[in-house]
């Protein structure tokens, strides 16, 4: 089965009701359909209802940027996978490097979040990636292997089938410094081979997207690489024209 493309916008902590409306309207208008590709926006929690009301019935899906590993209970400030599902989310980002570094999420917590997302039939977008120091120490593959193995260890390799993997080198996020297509391809191929060690069919089918300073002008060369199936887009997802062209670049 040939893989289709996928692009998700990660709005992070940006936006307000008025700006979101403009951005969502422009995206819907700009993406009447996509060929062999799909797209989504991951918005801050308070705007899920707005995303749902604007995007329902369009070609643009929506999701959250994080999720609790717990179902319910005394966890002040947390949002469960069931709550995201209540607002029609298809996707949720788990293990973004900002969550890992700023909020201390380790591989185990990320794996539990992945599991709780899938229990509510959400598709987790699992972020993996190395820091600059780790890359310079030649530890990239080891770091990514540990991030992947924690998830596979908890949920099993078969669960990877209903997920998207996002390779996001930490040094490329929000820095304007993109991995070269070859650097990204090498890690994507490694991720695929790591999954293939468990199940080659799932490895061949799973979408692996790249994130880290993807823009309209560098998306085509990145997405042309054999193991890069699309992107997870931060800054450029806040600019309708940029995001729309990136989505089109993921078509095949
Ligand atoms: P960026 O962010 O596109 O602004 O580098 C990507 C991400 O953090 O998902």
XYZ file of N, CA and C and ligand atoms in Angstrom:
765
model
N 0.854 -1.204 0.000
C 0.000 0.000 0.000
C 0.885 1.248 0.000
N 0.649 2.136 -0.947
C 1.462 3.355 -0.990
C 1.014 4.300 0.126
N 1.986 4.890 0.774
C 1.637 5.821 1.852
C 1.117 7.133 1.282
N 0.152 7.713 1.988
C -0.323 9.034 1.593
C 0.418 10.081 2.422
N 0.337 11.332 1.967
C 1.015 12.415 2.683
C 0.177 12.925 3.847
N 0.843 13.545 4.790
C 0.126 14.120 5.935
C 0.867 15.358 6.437
N 0.097 16.413 6.647
C 0.680 17.636 7.213
C -0.177 18.074 8.388
N 0.463 18.338 9.521
C -0.269 18.870 10.673
C 0.347 20.192 11.083
N -0.520 21.145 11.403
C -0.060 22.413 11.952
C -0.060 22.316 13.468
N 0.988 22.791 14.091
C 1.060 22.845 15.550
C 1.071 24.329 15.915
N -0.096 24.805 16.327
C -0.213 26.247 16.596
C 0.530 26.672 17.859
N 0.869 25.693 18.701
C 1.484 26.001 20.001
C 0.593 26.999 20.754
N 1.176 27.895 21.571
C 0.322 28.806 22.344
C 0.186 30.140 21.610
N -0.472 30.045 20.442
C -0.700 31.243 19.629
C -2.173 31.321 19.262
N -2.621 32.536 18.983
C -3.960 32.723 18.438
C -4.940 33.328 19.424
N -6.059 33.747 18.876
C -7.215 34.189 19.665
C -8.425 33.964 18.763
N -9.613 34.175 19.303
C -10.820 33.821 18.538
C -10.857 34.495 17.168
N -10.469 35.776 17.135
C -10.580 36.520 15.885
C -9.539 36.040 14.870
N -8.305 35.957 15.325
C -7.242 35.498 14.402
C -7.485 34.064 13.938
N -7.935 33.217 14.846
C -8.165 31.810 14.477
C -9.213 31.707 13.373
N -10.261 32.513 13.535
C -11.346 32.475 12.562
C -10.811 32.790 11.170
N -10.006 33.842 11.114
C -9.425 34.250 9.829
C -8.537 33.149 9.252
N -7.694 32.600 10.108
C -6.753 31.574 9.661
C -7.497 30.312 9.208
N -8.472 29.880 10.002
C -9.204 28.655 9.654
C -10.013 28.852 8.378
N -10.662 30.005 8.268
C -11.438 30.277 7.047
C -10.542 30.229 5.816
N -9.369 30.839 5.936
C -8.450 30.882 4.788
C -7.949 29.480 4.443
N -7.687 28.679 5.460
C -7.185 27.310 5.205
C -8.270 26.472 4.515
N -9.493 26.581 5.017
C -10.602 25.810 4.419
C -10.793 26.199 2.956
N -10.738 27.493 2.725
C -10.911 27.999 1.365
C -9.760 27.544 0.466
N -8.564 27.546 1.022
C -7.361 27.221 0.242
C -7.179 25.732 0.002
N -7.835 24.910 0.815
C -7.669 23.448 0.672
C -9.027 22.790 0.460
N -9.603 22.976 -0.740
C -10.900 22.351 -0.999
C -10.771 20.834 -1.060
N -9.593 20.359 -1.451
C -9.334 18.915 -1.442
C -7.836 18.701 -1.574
N -7.407 17.487 -1.264
C -5.990 17.138 -1.418
C -5.944 15.768 -2.073
N -4.941 15.579 -2.923
C -4.821 14.304 -3.605
C -3.797 13.418 -2.891
N -4.255 12.271 -2.438
C -3.360 11.346 -1.713
C -2.667 11.997 -0.529
N -3.361 12.884 0.125
C -2.778 13.524 1.308
C -3.902 14.013 2.204
N -3.575 14.229 3.454
C -4.560 14.792 4.377
C -3.844 15.782 5.286
N -4.635 16.596 5.972
C -4.020 17.611 6.817
C -4.873 17.875 8.047
N -4.236 18.483 9.048
C -4.917 18.765 10.314
C -4.265 19.980 10.964
N -5.006 20.607 11.870
C -4.409 21.651 12.708
C -4.578 21.236 14.173
N -3.505 21.409 14.936
C -3.542 21.092 16.366
C -3.548 22.407 17.123
N -4.672 22.688 17.748
C -4.926 24.027 18.295
C -4.891 23.983 19.826
N -4.752 25.140 20.467
C -4.832 25.164 21.935
C -6.208 24.674 22.403
N -6.256 24.025 23.552
C -7.508 23.441 24.045
C -8.739 24.361 23.970
N -8.622 25.629 24.409
C -9.852 26.439 24.438
C -10.465 26.666 23.058
N -9.672 26.431 22.015
C -10.169 26.707 20.665
C -10.605 25.451 19.915
N -10.683 24.335 20.626
C -11.119 23.096 19.956
C -12.546 23.229 19.435
N -13.399 23.857 20.231
C -14.800 23.994 19.799
C -14.878 24.876 18.560
N -14.056 25.911 18.528
C -14.029 26.787 17.354
C -13.521 26.020 16.130
N -12.447 25.268 16.316
C -11.910 24.470 15.202
C -12.978 23.494 14.712
N -13.645 22.849 15.653
C -14.675 21.880 15.281
C -15.784 22.544 14.480
N -16.217 23.725 14.923
C -17.353 24.327 14.230
C -16.965 24.827 12.840
N -15.718 25.296 12.674
C -15.312 25.773 11.345
C -14.923 24.610 10.420
N -14.311 23.576 10.982
C -13.683 22.544 10.130
C -14.558 21.327 9.865
N -15.604 21.168 10.631
C -16.477 20.007 10.442
C -16.962 19.926 8.991
N -16.829 18.766 8.391
C -17.293 18.603 7.010
C -16.320 19.136 5.967
N -15.156 19.630 6.378
C -14.149 20.102 5.415
C -13.057 19.036 5.264
N -12.039 19.361 4.494
C -10.919 18.426 4.318
C -9.833 18.619 5.366
N -10.094 19.475 6.318
C -9.079 19.760 7.339
C -9.539 19.168 8.669
N -8.721 18.271 9.220
C -9.045 17.678 10.524
C -8.420 18.539 11.622
N -8.728 18.223 12.871
C -8.162 19.013 13.973
C -7.776 18.093 15.134
N -6.982 18.647 16.019
C -6.540 17.837 17.147
C -5.940 18.691 18.238
N -5.510 18.018 19.311
C -4.879 18.696 20.434
C -3.354 18.636 20.328
N -2.711 19.362 21.226
C -1.241 19.425 21.214
C -0.615 18.583 22.318
N -1.469 18.056 23.174
C -1.003 17.256 24.300
C -2.239 16.561 24.860
N -2.013 15.570 25.721
C -3.143 14.867 26.329
C -2.645 14.268 27.637
N -3.544 14.134 28.578
C -3.150 13.494 29.830
C -2.973 12.001 29.613
N -2.118 11.395 30.423
C -2.003 9.934 30.378
C -3.115 9.274 31.179
N -3.881 10.072 31.934
C -4.945 9.524 32.775
C -6.315 9.713 32.120
N -7.262 8.875 32.520
C -8.616 8.971 31.948
C -9.422 10.091 32.563
N -9.370 10.177 33.906
C -10.097 11.225 34.622
C -9.585 11.251 36.047
N -9.989 12.268 36.786
C -9.605 12.294 38.190
C -9.065 13.632 38.626
N -8.429 13.639 39.783
C -7.937 14.877 40.386
C -6.585 15.246 39.771
N -6.638 15.765 38.557
C -5.423 16.161 37.838
C -5.629 17.571 37.305
N -5.564 18.534 38.215
C -5.865 19.926 37.881
C -5.088 20.394 36.650
N -5.823 20.960 35.722
C -5.178 21.526 34.538
C -5.015 20.550 33.389
N -5.301 19.293 33.624
C -5.077 18.288 32.574
C -6.331 18.091 31.710
N -6.115 17.566 30.515
C -7.205 17.308 29.574
C -7.073 15.865 29.090
N -8.165 15.108 29.190
C -8.094 13.688 28.834
C -8.349 13.460 27.345
N -7.987 12.277 26.901
C -8.221 11.900 25.504
C -9.727 11.878 25.204
N -10.522 11.459 26.192
C -11.968 11.435 25.992
C -12.517 12.839 25.740
N -11.946 13.818 26.433
C -12.395 15.201 26.229
C -12.040 15.680 24.826
N -10.870 15.312 24.357
C -10.475 15.687 22.989
C -11.416 15.020 21.979
N -11.740 13.762 22.236
C -12.634 13.035 21.334
C -14.023 13.681 21.326
N -14.430 14.196 22.480
C -15.719 14.876 22.597
C -15.838 16.066 21.648
N -14.695 16.670 21.346
C -14.688 17.826 20.449
C -14.278 17.437 19.035
N -14.412 16.155 18.730
C -14.226 15.718 17.344
C -12.782 15.619 16.887
N -11.841 15.656 17.827
C -10.426 15.556 17.417
C -10.155 14.204 16.773
N -9.316 14.231 15.746
C -8.823 12.982 15.163
C -7.418 12.699 15.666
N -6.686 13.764 15.949
C -5.257 13.637 16.243
C -4.902 14.284 17.574
N -3.775 13.841 18.129
C -3.169 14.593 19.230
C -1.657 14.394 19.179
N -0.956 15.498 19.376
C 0.509 15.431 19.427
C 0.918 14.874 20.794
N 1.816 13.921 20.810
C 2.364 13.463 22.095
C 3.891 13.503 22.039
N 4.480 13.914 23.157
C 5.935 13.910 23.272
C 6.635 14.983 22.470
N 5.934 16.103 22.212
C 6.636 17.210 21.548
C 7.843 17.596 22.395
N 8.916 18.016 21.755
C 10.153 18.294 22.514
C 9.943 19.416 23.534
N 9.008 20.331 23.237
C 8.742 21.390 24.238
C 8.093 20.794 25.489
N 7.275 19.784 25.323
C 6.702 19.085 26.488
C 7.795 18.306 27.217
N 8.651 17.680 26.438
C 9.706 16.874 27.064
C 10.669 17.778 27.849
N 11.105 18.884 27.224
C 12.116 19.712 27.910
C 11.517 20.668 28.936
N 10.442 21.360 28.570
C 9.926 22.388 29.486
C 9.061 21.801 30.590
N 8.439 20.652 30.335
C 7.508 20.094 31.316
C 7.934 18.702 31.808
N 9.160 18.353 31.516
C 9.749 17.147 32.099
C 9.089 15.836 31.716
N 8.478 15.763 30.546
C 7.864 14.488 30.153
C 8.949 13.507 29.698
N 9.017 12.367 30.352
C 10.022 11.388 29.935
C 9.391 10.360 28.983
N 10.211 9.441 28.517
C 9.743 8.476 27.524
C 8.573 7.642 28.027
N 8.581 7.345 29.323
C 7.508 6.529 29.889
C 6.172 7.294 29.862
N 6.209 8.545 30.297
C 4.985 9.364 30.294
C 4.470 9.525 28.862
N 5.381 9.769 27.943
C 4.976 9.950 26.546
C 4.304 8.664 26.040
N 4.855 7.530 26.401
C 4.265 6.251 25.983
C 2.864 6.094 26.573
N 2.696 6.508 27.822
C 1.367 6.403 28.446
C 0.366 7.352 27.778
N 0.841 8.518 27.362
C -0.035 9.460 26.657
C -0.445 8.887 25.295
N 0.505 8.261 24.630
C 0.236 7.605 23.345
C -0.879 6.569 23.541
N -0.732 5.771 24.584
C -1.727 4.726 24.861
C -3.092 5.333 25.174
N -3.100 6.390 26.004
C -4.408 6.932 26.370
C -5.092 7.579 25.161
N -4.316 8.167 24.250
C -4.895 8.710 23.011
C -5.552 7.591 22.200
N -4.826 6.513 22.016
C -5.370 5.417 21.190
C -6.583 4.748 21.822
N -6.625 4.744 23.143
C -7.792 4.139 23.801
C -9.076 4.891 23.469
N -8.924 6.156 23.066
C -10.107 6.929 22.659
C -10.164 7.071 21.140
N -9.449 6.202 20.440
C -9.404 6.205 18.978
C -8.853 7.488 18.370
N -8.055 8.222 19.146
C -7.345 9.358 18.558
C -6.058 8.824 17.935
N -5.582 9.511 16.903
C -4.312 9.116 16.289
C -3.200 9.951 16.927
N -2.326 9.302 17.696
C -1.233 10.079 18.273
C -0.192 10.446 17.217
N 0.266 11.681 17.270
C 1.399 12.103 16.445
C 2.589 12.095 17.395
N 3.365 11.028 17.335
C 4.441 10.826 18.304
C 5.714 11.537 17.849
N 6.143 12.523 18.633
C 7.353 13.268 18.272
C 8.592 12.617 18.868
N 9.588 12.458 18.029
C 10.896 11.968 18.477
C 11.948 12.899 17.881
N 13.089 12.970 18.533
C 14.142 13.829 17.980
C 15.240 14.076 18.987
N 16.407 14.419 18.444
C 17.590 14.596 19.282
C 17.917 16.076 19.447
N 18.635 16.394 20.516
C 19.134 17.757 20.694
C 20.413 17.917 19.875
N 20.891 19.151 19.793
C 22.129 19.393 19.057
C 23.296 18.656 19.721
N 23.339 18.712 21.061
C 24.439 18.043 21.778
C 24.417 16.540 21.499
N 23.219 15.978 21.459
C 23.111 14.535 21.187
C 23.551 14.218 19.765
N 23.188 15.084 18.823
C 23.617 14.860 17.436
C 25.135 14.945 17.333
N 25.690 15.971 17.975
C 27.142 16.156 17.891
C 27.904 15.024 18.572
N 27.258 14.406 19.563
C 27.894 13.270 20.235
C 27.609 11.958 19.494
N 26.974 12.070 18.318
C 26.640 10.878 17.524
C 25.631 9.959 18.189
N 24.782 10.553 19.014
C 23.814 9.745 19.762
C 22.410 9.769 19.152
N 22.268 10.385 17.990
C 20.934 10.566 17.409
C 20.139 9.260 17.372
N 20.723 8.232 16.795
C 19.951 6.992 16.625
C 19.612 6.353 17.966
N 20.555 6.447 18.891
C 20.321 5.840 20.202
C 19.173 6.544 20.930
N 19.160 7.874 20.854
C 18.109 8.660 21.520
C 16.749 8.318 20.915
N 16.706 8.280 19.594
C 15.434 8.032 18.918
C 14.973 6.587 19.140
N 15.923 5.687 19.178
C 15.570 4.282 19.458
C 14.916 4.179 20.833
N 15.469 4.873 21.819
C 14.899 4.798 23.169
C 13.500 5.424 23.214
N 13.317 6.539 22.473
C 12.005 7.196 22.445
C 10.959 6.274 21.811
N 11.356 5.603 20.735
C 10.430 4.684 20.053
C 10.179 3.418 20.868
N 11.258 2.875 21.403
C 11.144 1.604 22.119
C 10.253 1.723 23.348
N 10.262 2.904 23.988
C 9.416 3.086 25.176
C 7.945 2.916 24.786
N 7.582 3.454 23.631
C 6.190 3.357 23.174
C 5.878 1.921 22.747
N 6.763 1.352 21.947
C 6.526 -0.017 21.474
C 6.490 -0.984 22.662
N 7.342 -0.730 23.642
C 7.366 -1.576 24.838
C 6.044 -1.538 25.592
N 5.404 -0.381 25.617
C 4.156 -0.263 26.378
C 2.940 -0.736 25.585
N 2.858 -0.348 24.323
C 1.626 -0.626 23.567
C 1.786 -1.724 22.521
N 3.026 -2.119 22.254
C 3.263 -3.143 21.235
C 3.420 -2.519 19.851
N 4.156 -3.192 18.993
C 4.456 -2.632 17.673
C 3.194 -2.477 16.815
N 2.198 -3.334 17.039
C 0.993 -3.252 16.211
C 0.290 -1.903 16.365
N 0.419 -1.298 17.544
C -0.254 -0.019 17.796
C 0.335 1.111 16.945
N 1.553 0.921 16.479
C 2.193 1.960 15.653
C 1.394 2.175 14.364
N 0.681 1.133 13.968
C -0.135 1.184 12.756
C -1.120 2.368 12.789
N -1.654 2.652 13.967
C -2.646 3.728 14.084
C -2.016 4.963 14.706
N -0.883 5.356 14.141
C -0.208 6.552 14.659
C 0.538 7.225 13.519
N 1.024 8.415 13.807
C 1.935 9.115 12.901
C 3.194 9.367 13.719
N 4.354 9.171 13.115
C 5.600 9.495 13.816
C 6.114 10.816 13.242
N 6.506 11.726 14.116
C 7.085 12.986 13.655
C 8.539 13.049 14.117
N 9.448 13.092 13.146
C 10.855 13.304 13.508
C 11.099 14.801 13.561
N 11.420 15.276 14.751
C 11.666 16.701 14.930
C 12.986 16.908 15.663
N 14.060 17.150 14.912
C 15.323 17.434 15.594
C 15.160 18.712 16.415
N 15.487 18.630 17.696
C 15.210 19.755 18.596
C 15.915 21.023 18.118
N 17.090 20.845 17.535
C 17.887 21.995 17.084
C 17.287 22.686 15.854
N 16.279 22.077 15.264
C 15.666 22.665 14.060
C 14.312 23.309 14.362
N 13.823 23.148 15.597
C 12.479 23.632 15.911
C 12.509 25.121 16.232
N 11.798 25.884 15.414
C 11.676 27.320 15.659
C 12.980 28.092 15.487
N 13.985 27.435 14.922
C 15.296 28.084 14.818
C 15.582 28.601 13.415
N 14.756 28.208 12.458
C 15.022 28.573 11.073
C 16.103 27.675 10.470
N 16.603 26.754 11.287
C 17.660 25.850 10.835
C 17.018 24.497 10.526
N 16.822 24.204 9.261
C 16.160 22.953 8.893
C 17.199 21.853 8.720
N 16.824 20.631 9.065
C 17.694 19.510 8.706
C 17.739 19.460 7.179
N 18.857 19.050 6.620
C 18.876 18.888 5.170
C 17.966 17.701 4.834
N 17.465 17.668 3.603
C 16.616 16.526 3.241
C 17.327 15.195 3.512
N 18.622 15.150 3.264
C 19.339 13.882 3.482
C 19.466 13.540 4.970
N 19.746 14.576 5.788
C 19.815 14.327 7.240
C 18.492 13.790 7.756
N 17.399 14.420 7.311
C 16.079 13.987 7.761
C 15.778 12.586 7.231
N 16.056 12.376 5.953
C 15.809 11.057 5.338
C 16.534 9.949 6.102
N 17.772 10.203 6.488
C 18.552 9.173 7.194
C 17.846 8.767 8.492
N 17.341 9.766 9.222
C 16.686 9.426 10.490
C 15.329 8.764 10.223
N 14.611 9.245 9.221
C 13.323 8.613 8.893
C 13.528 7.140 8.527
N 14.572 6.875 7.754
C 14.843 5.485 7.363
C 15.195 4.657 8.600
N 15.912 5.289 9.523
C 16.260 4.579 10.765
C 14.990 4.245 11.559
N 14.087 5.228 11.673
C 12.826 5.010 12.414
C 12.062 3.851 11.768
N 11.996 3.885 10.448
C 11.254 2.832 9.742
C 11.907 1.459 9.971
N 13.230 1.436 9.983
C 13.906 0.140 10.162
C 13.707 -0.375 11.588
N 13.656 0.557 12.515
C 13.446 0.159 13.918
C 12.059 -0.477 14.078
N 11.080 0.078 13.389
C 9.718 -0.480 13.459
C 9.672 -1.798 12.670
N 10.408 -1.819 11.561
C 10.423 -3.024 10.717
C 10.985 -4.234 11.459
N 11.846 -3.976 12.434
C 12.393 -5.089 13.211
C 11.269 -5.830 13.941
N 10.157 -5.124 14.194
C 8.999 -5.756 14.836
C 7.990 -6.233 13.799
N 7.735 -5.373 12.804
C 6.698 -5.691 11.821
C 6.956 -4.878 10.544
N 7.384 -5.561 9.503
C 7.811 -4.818 8.310
C 6.639 -4.189 7.565
N 5.476 -4.806 7.669
C 4.320 -4.241 6.975
C 3.909 -2.900 7.605
N 3.865 -2.897 8.924
C 3.505 -1.652 9.611
C 4.560 -0.580 9.335
N 5.817 -0.987 9.337
C 6.897 -0.026 9.075
C 6.749 0.593 7.687
N 6.345 -0.217 6.730
C 6.211 0.288 5.363
C 5.013 1.228 5.234
N 4.000 1.021 6.072
C 2.753 1.787 5.944
C 2.691 3.049 6.796
N 3.445 3.094 7.897
C 3.256 4.194 8.841
C 3.782 5.516 8.252
N 3.015 6.574 8.480
C 3.450 7.887 7.999
C 4.495 8.443 8.966
N 5.625 8.833 8.416
C 6.672 9.473 9.224
C 6.879 10.870 8.639
N 6.545 11.872 9.443
C 6.614 13.256 8.959
C 7.788 13.963 9.624
N 8.250 15.000 8.969
C 9.385 15.766 9.487
C 8.909 17.106 10.040
N 9.491 17.518 11.156
C 9.182 18.843 11.705
C 10.438 19.566 12.123
N 10.434 20.858 11.955
C 11.595 21.679 12.319
C 11.864 22.676 11.218
N 11.254 23.872 11.376
C 11.450 24.961 10.420
C 11.067 24.586 8.984
N 9.991 23.816 8.852
C 9.464 23.550 7.505
C 8.694 24.790 7.049
N 8.987 25.229 5.833
C 8.319 26.384 5.231
C 7.851 25.966 3.837
N 7.063 26.878 3.218
C 6.594 26.567 1.868
C 7.766 26.349 0.915
N 8.865 27.064 1.137
C 9.965 26.965 0.164
C 10.881 25.760 0.375
N 10.869 25.131 1.550
C 11.725 23.940 1.689
C 10.921 22.634 1.765
N 9.583 22.753 1.887
C 8.756 21.544 1.999
C 8.912 20.598 0.794
N 8.882 21.110 -0.456
C 8.935 20.173 -1.585
C 10.175 19.285 -1.571
N 11.345 19.847 -1.279
C 12.552 18.991 -1.322
C 12.578 18.012 -0.155
N 12.050 18.427 0.991
C 11.991 17.490 2.128
C 11.018 16.353 1.823
N 9.828 16.712 1.346
C 8.773 15.715 1.131
C 9.082 14.809 -0.060
N 10.067 15.206 -0.875
C 10.435 14.364 -2.020
C 11.279 13.168 -1.580
N 11.789 13.205 -0.359
C 12.632 12.090 0.097
C 11.755 10.849 0.318
N 12.317 9.669 0.057
C 11.459 8.466 0.043
C 10.765 8.148 1.364
N 11.390 8.480 2.489
C 10.775 8.115 3.771
C 10.145 9.303 4.496
N 10.043 10.443 3.834
C 9.425 11.616 4.460
C 8.029 11.800 3.865
N 7.022 11.614 4.712
C 5.640 11.566 4.215
C 4.866 12.856 4.437
N 5.541 13.885 4.924
C 4.836 15.137 5.184
C 5.514 15.868 6.317
N 4.761 16.744 6.992
C 5.420 17.571 7.998
C 4.558 17.906 9.193
N 5.228 18.232 10.286
C 4.586 18.823 11.462
C 5.115 20.251 11.518
N 4.195 21.191 11.387
C 4.581 22.567 11.086
C 4.233 23.500 12.241
N 5.221 24.200 12.762
C 4.966 25.163 13.822
C 4.702 26.541 13.244
N 5.719 27.392 13.259
C 5.578 28.793 12.840
C 4.813 28.985 11.531
N 5.150 28.202 10.521
C 4.532 28.406 9.205
C 3.063 27.992 9.182
N 2.595 27.284 10.212
C 1.182 26.881 10.205
C 0.276 28.033 10.642
N 0.887 29.139 11.088
C 0.099 30.301 11.508
C -0.124 31.267 10.359
N 0.486 30.957 9.214
C 0.344 31.817 8.032
C -0.383 30.989 6.980
N -1.627 31.378 6.672
C -2.475 30.534 5.827
C -1.788 30.136 4.520
N -1.220 31.110 3.809
C -0.642 30.804 2.494
C 0.505 29.799 2.615
N 1.316 29.955 3.669
C 2.430 29.028 3.895
C 1.896 27.613 4.163
N 0.941 27.550 5.091
C 0.428 26.239 5.483
C -0.231 25.529 4.300
N -0.991 26.287 3.531
C -1.685 25.705 2.380
C -0.667 25.141 1.377
N 0.377 25.920 1.068
C 1.348 25.366 0.097
C 2.064 24.161 0.647
N 2.319 24.145 1.960
C 2.990 22.970 2.536
C 2.078 21.736 2.396
N 0.782 21.932 2.637
C -0.160 20.806 2.475
C -0.157 20.301 1.038
N -0.155 21.221 0.089
C -0.143 20.798 -1.316
C 1.151 20.068 -1.659
N 2.245 20.475 -1.007
C 3.537 19.819 -1.288
C 3.538 18.349 -0.840
N 2.611 17.996 0.051
C 2.558 16.599 0.537
C 1.717 15.698 -0.363
N 1.139 16.286 -1.408
C 0.312 15.473 -2.327
C 1.210 14.601 -3.200
N 0.621 13.520 -3.700
C 1.398 12.761 -4.694
C 0.453 12.277 -5.760
P 8.646 25.032 13.676
O 8.020 24.064 14.811
O 8.021 24.637 12.373
O 8.259 26.426 14.125
O 10.127 24.815 13.693
C 7.808 22.708 14.562
C 7.245 22.050 15.794
O 7.641 22.416 16.909
O 6.372 21.156 15.707
